[in-house]
Amino acid sequence: MSTPKPTAVVTGASSGIGAATARQLAEAGYRVILVARRLDRIAALAEELSKAGHEGVEAHQVDVTDREAVDAFAGLLDRCDVLINNAGGALGMDTVAEGDPADWRTMYEVNVLGVLNMTQALLPALTASGAGTVLVVSSTAGHGTYERGAGYVAAKHGAHVLAETLRLEIVGTPVRVIEIAPGMVRTDEFSLTRFRGDAAAADKVYAGVAEPLTAEDVADTITWAVTRPQHVNIDLLVVRPRAQASNTKVHREL
């Protein structure tokens, strides 16, 4: 009787880092469960992975901020070995004085409460696996501030603190907690969403930067951390492009 593949749940799997991570974890031998709000995107990715020979791939339309939907999803799983809390995002670049509370609330709900919902719902299964992994994709924004980013920075600080505290609280159980904090990553949607579809403003973020990180770069880092021997815990890994020394110091060739 063959040993079943370990199961990895990836949130925000419809694009960017989430989709790239799903592909790389499938290649690494995981049965991948895709979670996102956009069913068409994850259904297409599930078909792609299945055609590539990866068995057991599933796509589930779930809003991670909806606790009832999260709990219902968790009830469908027969096992969970890895949870990749990737769903998140930023809205706006306003000052604290002018920031929209609705944007702050949205960012907090997806970046913090979404992680909380998924982690709480799947922690029993992760523990039962005997070798579980909770991974939080935070951001360098969770480790330093920058002007006009307070709402996103506050949310990612929340995600960082959630991971750090969870690690303290469950030490001694067979579940490890990993945080990956990417710096400047150029994906199709992150900055475009932040600037509400303004492509020119989104492109300006990366202007003159020869090689920002890609979604595949971050996915490679996530997959490396997850596939370490189970006794090895990568508490926190910060990954930036070489051109970015800090949140506010970026080399640009203009």
PDB file of C-alpha atoms in Angstrom:
ATOM      1  CA  MET A   1       0.000   0.000   0.000  1.00  0.00           C
ATOM      2  CA  SER A   2       1.503   3.311  -1.078  1.00  0.00           C
ATOM      3  CA  THR A   3       1.885   6.206   1.346  1.00  0.00           C
ATOM      4  CA  PRO A   4      -0.539   9.036   0.498  1.00  0.00           C
ATOM      5  CA  LYS A   5       0.930  12.305  -0.647  1.00  0.00           C
ATOM      6  CA  PRO A   6       1.071  15.066   1.979  1.00  0.00           C
ATOM      7  CA  THR A   7      -1.628  17.673   1.412  1.00  0.00           C
ATOM      8  CA  ALA A   8      -0.830  21.382   1.082  1.00  0.00           C
ATOM      9  CA  VAL A   9      -3.562  24.036   1.196  1.00  0.00           C
ATOM     10  CA  VAL A  10      -2.607  27.270  -0.590  1.00  0.00           C
ATOM     11  CA  THR A  11      -4.722  30.394  -0.133  1.00  0.00           C
ATOM     12  CA  GLY A  12      -4.705  33.222  -2.651  1.00  0.00           C
ATOM     13  CA  ALA A  13      -3.872  30.576  -5.251  1.00  0.00           C
ATOM     14  CA  SER A  14      -5.551  32.322  -8.183  1.00  0.00           C
ATOM     15  CA  SER A  15      -2.490  34.347  -9.216  1.00  0.00           C
ATOM     16  CA  GLY A  16       0.976  35.565  -8.338  1.00  0.00           C
ATOM     17  CA  ILE A  17       2.833  34.003  -5.429  1.00  0.00           C
ATOM     18  CA  GLY A  18      -0.039  31.674  -4.568  1.00  0.00           C
ATOM     19  CA  ALA A  19      -0.302  30.155  -8.043  1.00  0.00           C
ATOM     20  CA  ALA A  20       3.478  29.849  -8.359  1.00  0.00           C
ATOM     21  CA  THR A  21       3.668  28.180  -4.949  1.00  0.00           C
ATOM     22  CA  ALA A  22       0.948  25.696  -5.883  1.00  0.00           C
ATOM     23  CA  ARG A  23       2.880  24.715  -9.007  1.00  0.00           C
ATOM     24  CA  GLN A  24       6.150  24.270  -7.146  1.00  0.00           C
ATOM     25  CA  LEU A  25       4.636  22.320  -4.252  1.00  0.00           C
ATOM     26  CA  ALA A  26       2.938  19.998  -6.747  1.00  0.00           C
ATOM     27  CA  GLU A  27       6.317  19.421  -8.394  1.00  0.00           C
ATOM     28  CA  ALA A  28       7.781  18.743  -4.945  1.00  0.00           C
ATOM     29  CA  GLY A  29       5.317  15.890  -4.420  1.00  0.00           C
ATOM     30  CA  TYR A  30       2.423  17.501  -2.574  1.00  0.00           C
ATOM     31  CA  ARG A  31      -1.265  17.055  -3.238  1.00  0.00           C
ATOM     32  CA  VAL A  32      -2.296  20.666  -3.662  1.00  0.00           C
ATOM     33  CA  ILE A  33      -5.614  22.197  -2.574  1.00  0.00           C
ATOM     34  CA  LEU A  34      -6.203  25.577  -4.221  1.00  0.00           C
ATOM     35  CA  VAL A  35      -8.189  28.209  -2.317  1.00  0.00           C
ATOM     36  CA  ALA A  36      -9.254  31.604  -3.660  1.00  0.00           C
ATOM     37  CA  ARG A  37     -12.293  33.756  -4.344  1.00  0.00           C
ATOM     38  CA  ARG A  38     -11.964  33.528  -8.142  1.00  0.00           C
ATOM     39  CA  LEU A  39     -13.118  30.039  -8.983  1.00  0.00           C
ATOM     40  CA  ASP A  40     -12.399  30.324 -12.706  1.00  0.00           C
ATOM     41  CA  ARG A  41      -8.718  31.042 -12.048  1.00  0.00           C
ATOM     42  CA  ILE A  42      -8.126  28.186  -9.617  1.00  0.00           C
ATOM     43  CA  ALA A  43     -10.215  25.782 -11.691  1.00  0.00           C
ATOM     44  CA  ALA A  44      -7.942  26.526 -14.653  1.00  0.00           C
ATOM     45  CA  LEU A  45      -4.847  26.038 -12.497  1.00  0.00           C
ATOM     46  CA  ALA A  46      -6.223  22.762 -11.124  1.00  0.00           C
ATOM     47  CA  GLU A  47      -6.760  21.548 -14.696  1.00  0.00           C
ATOM     48  CA  GLU A  48      -3.224  22.608 -15.647  1.00  0.00           C
ATOM     49  CA  LEU A  49      -1.703  20.711 -12.721  1.00  0.00           C
ATOM     50  CA  SER A  50      -3.835  17.644 -13.329  1.00  0.00           C
ATOM     51  CA  LYS A  51      -2.825  17.547 -16.993  1.00  0.00           C
ATOM     52  CA  ALA A  52       0.805  17.742 -15.855  1.00  0.00           C
ATOM     53  CA  GLY A  53       0.269  14.499 -13.950  1.00  0.00           C
ATOM     54  CA  HIS A  54      -0.293  15.816 -10.433  1.00  0.00           C
ATOM     55  CA  GLU A  55      -2.987  13.799  -8.697  1.00  0.00           C
ATOM     56  CA  GLY A  56      -5.653  14.907  -6.257  1.00  0.00           C
ATOM     57  CA  VAL A  57      -5.561  18.626  -7.069  1.00  0.00           C
ATOM     58  CA  GLU A  58      -8.713  20.427  -5.912  1.00  0.00           C
ATOM     59  CA  ALA A  59     -10.035  23.974  -6.352  1.00  0.00           C
ATOM     60  CA  HIS A  60     -12.256  25.522  -3.671  1.00  0.00           C
ATOM     61  CA  GLN A  61     -13.864  28.938  -3.910  1.00  0.00           C
ATOM     62  CA  VAL A  62     -13.426  30.392  -0.429  1.00  0.00           C
ATOM     63  CA  ASP A  63     -13.202  33.931   0.931  1.00  0.00           C
ATOM     64  CA  VAL A  64     -10.754  33.573   3.824  1.00  0.00           C
ATOM     65  CA  THR A  65     -12.448  36.466   5.658  1.00  0.00           C
ATOM     66  CA  ASP A  66     -15.717  34.496   5.795  1.00  0.00           C
ATOM     67  CA  ARG A  67     -15.392  32.242   8.825  1.00  0.00           C
ATOM     68  CA  GLU A  68     -18.417  30.103   8.010  1.00  0.00           C
ATOM     69  CA  ALA A  69     -17.064  29.431   4.528  1.00  0.00           C
ATOM     70  CA  VAL A  70     -13.628  28.623   5.945  1.00  0.00           C
ATOM     71  CA  ASP A  71     -15.057  26.189   8.486  1.00  0.00           C
ATOM     72  CA  ALA A  72     -17.175  24.516   5.797  1.00  0.00           C
ATOM     73  CA  PHE A  73     -14.082  24.133   3.610  1.00  0.00           C
ATOM     74  CA  ALA A  74     -12.046  22.676   6.474  1.00  0.00           C
ATOM     75  CA  GLY A  75     -14.771  20.106   7.036  1.00  0.00           C
ATOM     76  CA  LEU A  76     -14.305  18.806   3.486  1.00  0.00           C
ATOM     77  CA  LEU A  77     -10.639  17.891   3.892  1.00  0.00           C
ATOM     78  CA  ASP A  78      -9.551  14.393   4.785  1.00  0.00           C
ATOM     79  CA  ARG A  79      -6.103  15.627   5.859  1.00  0.00           C
ATOM     80  CA  CYS A  80      -3.892  18.714   5.908  1.00  0.00           C
ATOM     81  CA  ASP A  81      -0.120  18.658   6.312  1.00  0.00           C
ATOM     82  CA  VAL A  82       0.790  22.164   5.147  1.00  0.00           C
ATOM     83  CA  LEU A  83      -1.123  25.442   5.210  1.00  0.00           C
ATOM     84  CA  ILE A  84       0.247  28.283   3.083  1.00  0.00           C
ATOM     85  CA  ASN A  85      -1.431  31.485   4.291  1.00  0.00           C
ATOM     86  CA  ASN A  86      -0.734  33.559   1.200  1.00  0.00           C
ATOM     87  CA  ALA A  87      -3.996  35.476   0.613  1.00  0.00           C
ATOM     88  CA  GLY A  88      -3.486  39.168   1.262  1.00  0.00           C
ATOM     89  CA  GLY A  89      -2.979  42.492  -0.423  1.00  0.00           C
ATOM     90  CA  ALA A  90      -2.685  46.256  -0.171  1.00  0.00           C
ATOM     91  CA  LEU A  91      -5.067  49.117  -0.934  1.00  0.00           C
ATOM     92  CA  GLY A  92      -3.981  52.702  -1.460  1.00  0.00           C
ATOM     93  CA  MET A  93      -0.937  54.793  -0.618  1.00  0.00           C
ATOM     94  CA  ASP A  94      -2.584  57.425   1.548  1.00  0.00           C
ATOM     95  CA  THR A  95      -1.145  59.188   4.565  1.00  0.00           C
ATOM     96  CA  VAL A  96      -2.419  58.340   8.020  1.00  0.00           C
ATOM     97  CA  ALA A  97      -4.228  61.684   8.060  1.00  0.00           C
ATOM     98  CA  GLU A  98      -6.070  60.908   4.813  1.00  0.00           C
ATOM     99  CA  GLY A  99      -6.369  57.116   4.853  1.00  0.00           C
ATOM    100  CA  ASP A 100      -9.764  55.520   4.240  1.00  0.00           C
ATOM    101  CA  PRO A 101     -10.822  53.433   7.267  1.00  0.00           C
ATOM    102  CA  ALA A 102     -12.639  51.075   4.908  1.00  0.00           C
ATOM    103  CA  ASP A 103      -9.347  50.298   3.144  1.00  0.00           C
ATOM    104  CA  TRP A 104      -7.616  49.712   6.474  1.00  0.00           C
ATOM    105  CA  ARG A 105     -10.433  47.394   7.567  1.00  0.00           C
ATOM    106  CA  THR A 106     -10.271  45.413   4.321  1.00  0.00           C
ATOM    107  CA  MET A 107      -6.509  45.005   4.587  1.00  0.00           C
ATOM    108  CA  TYR A 108      -6.725  43.908   8.217  1.00  0.00           C
ATOM    109  CA  GLU A 109      -9.464  41.406   7.490  1.00  0.00           C
ATOM    110  CA  VAL A 110      -7.660  39.648   4.649  1.00  0.00           C
ATOM    111  CA  ASN A 111      -4.063  39.903   5.896  1.00  0.00           C
ATOM    112  CA  VAL A 112      -4.723  39.119   9.566  1.00  0.00           C
ATOM    113  CA  LEU A 113      -8.197  37.701  10.146  1.00  0.00           C
ATOM    114  CA  GLY A 114      -7.922  35.597   6.989  1.00  0.00           C
ATOM    115  CA  VAL A 115      -4.756  34.014   8.379  1.00  0.00           C
ATOM    116  CA  LEU A 116      -6.437  33.566  11.752  1.00  0.00           C
ATOM    117  CA  ASN A 117      -9.524  31.929  10.233  1.00  0.00           C
ATOM    118  CA  MET A 118      -7.594  29.457   8.112  1.00  0.00           C
ATOM    119  CA  THR A 119      -5.103  28.627  10.844  1.00  0.00           C
ATOM    120  CA  GLN A 120      -7.748  28.037  13.508  1.00  0.00           C
ATOM    121  CA  ALA A 121      -9.871  25.927  11.168  1.00  0.00           C
ATOM    122  CA  LEU A 122      -7.011  23.708   9.992  1.00  0.00           C
ATOM    123  CA  LEU A 123      -4.832  23.517  13.112  1.00  0.00           C
ATOM    124  CA  PRO A 124      -6.535  20.326  14.367  1.00  0.00           C
ATOM    125  CA  ALA A 125      -5.829  18.562  11.069  1.00  0.00           C
ATOM    126  CA  LEU A 126      -2.278  19.925  10.952  1.00  0.00           C
ATOM    127  CA  THR A 127      -1.684  18.589  14.465  1.00  0.00           C
ATOM    128  CA  ALA A 128      -3.263  15.236  13.629  1.00  0.00           C
ATOM    129  CA  SER A 129      -0.893  14.873  10.670  1.00  0.00           C
ATOM    130  CA  GLY A 130       1.969  14.478  13.115  1.00  0.00           C
ATOM    131  CA  ALA A 131       4.172  16.759  11.042  1.00  0.00           C
ATOM    132  CA  GLY A 132       2.236  19.922  10.233  1.00  0.00           C
ATOM    133  CA  THR A 133       3.425  23.240   8.881  1.00  0.00           C
ATOM    134  CA  VAL A 134       1.737  26.637   9.095  1.00  0.00           C
ATOM    135  CA  LEU A 135       3.421  29.114   6.766  1.00  0.00           C
ATOM    136  CA  VAL A 136       2.513  32.806   6.732  1.00  0.00           C
ATOM    137  CA  VAL A 137       3.489  34.930   3.757  1.00  0.00           C
ATOM    138  CA  SER A 138       3.910  38.313   5.384  1.00  0.00           C
ATOM    139  CA  SER A 139       6.043  41.116   3.952  1.00  0.00           C
ATOM    140  CA  THR A 140       9.024  43.267   4.770  1.00  0.00           C
ATOM    141  CA  ALA A 141       6.236  45.784   5.491  1.00  0.00           C
ATOM    142  CA  GLY A 142       5.623  43.704   8.616  1.00  0.00           C
ATOM    143  CA  HIS A 143       9.123  44.501   9.867  1.00  0.00           C
ATOM    144  CA  GLY A 144       9.533  48.190   9.089  1.00  0.00           C
ATOM    145  CA  THR A 145       7.473  51.252   8.267  1.00  0.00           C
ATOM    146  CA  TYR A 146       7.368  53.553   5.278  1.00  0.00           C
ATOM    147  CA  GLU A 147       5.446  56.704   4.465  1.00  0.00           C
ATOM    148  CA  ARG A 148       1.989  56.336   2.911  1.00  0.00           C
ATOM    149  CA  GLY A 149       1.853  52.670   3.746  1.00  0.00           C
ATOM    150  CA  ALA A 150       0.589  52.594   7.328  1.00  0.00           C
ATOM    151  CA  GLY A 151      -2.580  50.610   6.664  1.00  0.00           C
ATOM    152  CA  TYR A 152      -0.766  47.794   4.867  1.00  0.00           C
ATOM    153  CA  VAL A 153       2.208  47.989   7.208  1.00  0.00           C
ATOM    154  CA  ALA A 154      -0.078  47.674  10.237  1.00  0.00           C
ATOM    155  CA  ALA A 155      -1.826  44.651   8.727  1.00  0.00           C
ATOM    156  CA  LYS A 156       1.424  42.886   7.870  1.00  0.00           C
ATOM    157  CA  HIS A 157       2.788  43.643  11.346  1.00  0.00           C
ATOM    158  CA  GLY A 158      -0.349  41.873  12.581  1.00  0.00           C
ATOM    159  CA  ALA A 159       0.382  38.837  10.405  1.00  0.00           C
ATOM    160  CA  HIS A 160       3.972  38.759  11.688  1.00  0.00           C
ATOM    161  CA  VAL A 161       2.873  38.931  15.315  1.00  0.00           C
ATOM    162  CA  LEU A 162       0.256  36.224  14.745  1.00  0.00           C
ATOM    163  CA  ALA A 163       2.925  33.850  13.405  1.00  0.00           C
ATOM    164  CA  GLU A 164       5.410  34.717  16.136  1.00  0.00           C
ATOM    165  CA  THR A 165       2.857  34.255  18.907  1.00  0.00           C
ATOM    166  CA  LEU A 166       1.437  31.032  17.480  1.00  0.00           C
ATOM    167  CA  ARG A 167       4.934  29.554  17.453  1.00  0.00           C
ATOM    168  CA  LEU A 168       5.264  30.290  21.176  1.00  0.00           C
ATOM    169  CA  GLU A 169       1.845  28.901  22.000  1.00  0.00           C
ATOM    170  CA  ILE A 170       2.095  25.571  20.178  1.00  0.00           C
ATOM    171  CA  VAL A 171       5.725  24.699  20.862  1.00  0.00           C
ATOM    172  CA  GLY A 172       5.866  21.036  21.820  1.00  0.00           C
ATOM    173  CA  THR A 173       3.182  20.057  19.307  1.00  0.00           C
ATOM    174  CA  PRO A 174       4.083  18.476  15.933  1.00  0.00           C
ATOM    175  CA  VAL A 175       3.379  21.719  14.058  1.00  0.00           C
ATOM    176  CA  ARG A 176       6.005  24.248  13.026  1.00  0.00           C
ATOM    177  CA  VAL A 177       5.325  27.892  12.147  1.00  0.00           C
ATOM    178  CA  ILE A 178       7.238  29.566   9.320  1.00  0.00           C
ATOM    179  CA  GLU A 179       7.120  33.184   8.168  1.00  0.00           C
ATOM    180  CA  ILE A 180       8.345  34.266   4.746  1.00  0.00           C
ATOM    181  CA  ALA A 181       8.622  38.050   4.369  1.00  0.00           C
ATOM    182  CA  PRO A 182       9.161  39.149   0.744  1.00  0.00           C
ATOM    183  CA  GLY A 183      10.317  42.603  -0.235  1.00  0.00           C
ATOM    184  CA  MET A 184       9.745  44.066  -3.693  1.00  0.00           C
ATOM    185  CA  VAL A 185       7.983  41.458  -5.823  1.00  0.00           C
ATOM    186  CA  ARG A 186       6.672  42.285  -9.279  1.00  0.00           C
ATOM    187  CA  THR A 187       3.498  40.327  -9.982  1.00  0.00           C
ATOM    188  CA  ASP A 188       0.643  40.991 -12.369  1.00  0.00           C
ATOM    189  CA  GLU A 189      -1.756  42.213  -9.722  1.00  0.00           C
ATOM    190  CA  PHE A 190      -0.281  43.416  -6.406  1.00  0.00           C
ATOM    191  CA  SER A 191       0.552  47.031  -7.260  1.00  0.00           C
ATOM    192  CA  LEU A 192      -2.234  47.264  -9.825  1.00  0.00           C
ATOM    193  CA  THR A 193      -4.724  46.385  -7.094  1.00  0.00           C
ATOM    194  CA  ARG A 194      -3.069  48.768  -4.660  1.00  0.00           C
ATOM    195  CA  PHE A 195      -3.450  51.636  -7.127  1.00  0.00           C
ATOM    196  CA  ARG A 196      -6.988  50.595  -8.105  1.00  0.00           C
ATOM    197  CA  GLY A 197      -6.138  49.702 -11.683  1.00  0.00           C
ATOM    198  CA  ASP A 198      -3.829  52.651 -12.417  1.00  0.00           C
ATOM    199  CA  ALA A 199      -1.185  50.870 -14.504  1.00  0.00           C
ATOM    200  CA  ALA A 200       1.093  53.909 -14.718  1.00  0.00           C
ATOM    201  CA  ALA A 201       1.213  54.282 -10.942  1.00  0.00           C
ATOM    202  CA  ALA A 202       1.773  50.538 -10.536  1.00  0.00           C
ATOM    203  CA  ASP A 203       4.643  50.546 -13.038  1.00  0.00           C
ATOM    204  CA  LYS A 204       6.301  53.455 -11.250  1.00  0.00           C
ATOM    205  CA  VAL A 205       6.858  51.253  -8.177  1.00  0.00           C
ATOM    206  CA  TYR A 206       9.342  49.181 -10.187  1.00  0.00           C
ATOM    207  CA  ALA A 207      10.765  51.937 -12.392  1.00  0.00           C
ATOM    208  CA  GLY A 208      14.503  51.526 -12.888  1.00  0.00           C
ATOM    209  CA  VAL A 209      14.743  48.370 -10.806  1.00  0.00           C
ATOM    210  CA  ALA A 210      16.499  45.890 -13.061  1.00  0.00           C
ATOM    211  CA  GLU A 211      15.311  42.720 -11.369  1.00  0.00           C
ATOM    212  CA  PRO A 212      12.554  42.836  -8.748  1.00  0.00           C
ATOM    213  CA  LEU A 213      11.673  39.482  -7.245  1.00  0.00           C
ATOM    214  CA  THR A 214       9.209  37.363  -9.182  1.00  0.00           C
ATOM    215  CA  ALA A 215       6.365  35.231  -7.867  1.00  0.00           C
ATOM    216  CA  GLU A 216       8.489  32.202  -8.751  1.00  0.00           C
ATOM    217  CA  ASP A 217      11.380  33.504  -6.611  1.00  0.00           C
ATOM    218  CA  VAL A 218       9.137  33.705  -3.558  1.00  0.00           C
ATOM    219  CA  ALA A 219       7.477  30.368  -4.331  1.00  0.00           C
ATOM    220  CA  ASP A 220      10.934  28.785  -4.502  1.00  0.00           C
ATOM    221  CA  THR A 221      11.714  30.195  -1.060  1.00  0.00           C
ATOM    222  CA  ILE A 222       8.400  28.921   0.352  1.00  0.00           C
ATOM    223  CA  THR A 223       8.908  25.467  -1.122  1.00  0.00           C
ATOM    224  CA  TRP A 224      12.458  25.271   0.228  1.00  0.00           C
ATOM    225  CA  ALA A 225      11.285  26.182   3.739  1.00  0.00           C
ATOM    226  CA  VAL A 226       8.392  23.708   3.683  1.00  0.00           C
ATOM    227  CA  THR A 227      10.533  20.844   2.437  1.00  0.00           C
ATOM    228  CA  ARG A 228      13.191  21.111   5.154  1.00  0.00           C
ATOM    229  CA  PRO A 229      13.337  18.119   7.529  1.00  0.00           C
ATOM    230  CA  GLN A 230      10.446  18.339   9.964  1.00  0.00           C
ATOM    231  CA  HIS A 231      12.682  19.134  12.947  1.00  0.00           C
ATOM    232  CA  VAL A 232      13.980  22.231  11.127  1.00  0.00           C
ATOM    233  CA  ASN A 233      11.891  25.394  11.595  1.00  0.00           C
ATOM    234  CA  ILE A 234      12.613  28.448   9.460  1.00  0.00           C
ATOM    235  CA  ASP A 235      11.172  30.954  11.930  1.00  0.00           C
ATOM    236  CA  LEU A 236      11.559  33.986   9.663  1.00  0.00           C
ATOM    237  CA  LEU A 237      13.080  34.404   6.228  1.00  0.00           C
ATOM    238  CA  VAL A 238      13.285  37.878   4.675  1.00  0.00           C
ATOM    239  CA  VAL A 239      13.845  37.846   0.923  1.00  0.00           C
ATOM    240  CA  ARG A 240      14.451  40.937  -1.204  1.00  0.00           C
ATOM    241  CA  PRO A 241      15.874  41.665  -4.645  1.00  0.00           C
ATOM    242  CA  ARG A 242      19.532  42.653  -4.565  1.00  0.00           C
ATOM    243  CA  ALA A 243      18.548  46.186  -5.594  1.00  0.00           C
ATOM    244  CA  GLN A 244      16.454  46.703  -2.454  1.00  0.00           C
ATOM    245  CA  ALA A 245      18.400  47.340   0.747  1.00  0.00           C
ATOM    246  CA  SER A 246      15.361  48.279   2.836  1.00  0.00           C
ATOM    247  CA  ASN A 247      11.728  49.267   2.460  1.00  0.00           C
ATOM    248  CA  THR A 248      12.846  52.784   1.551  1.00  0.00           C
ATOM    249  CA  LYS A 249      16.276  52.237  -0.046  1.00  0.00           C
ATOM    250  CA  VAL A 250      16.067  50.913  -3.606  1.00  0.00           C
ATOM    251  CA  HIS A 251      18.705  51.213  -6.357  1.00  0.00           C
ATOM    252  CA  ARG A 252      17.141  52.461  -9.563  1.00  0.00           C
ATOM    253  CA  GLU A 253      18.828  52.950 -12.930  1.00  0.00           C
ATOM    254  CA  LEU A 254      16.790  55.776 -14.433  1.00  0.00           C
TER     255      LEU A 254
END
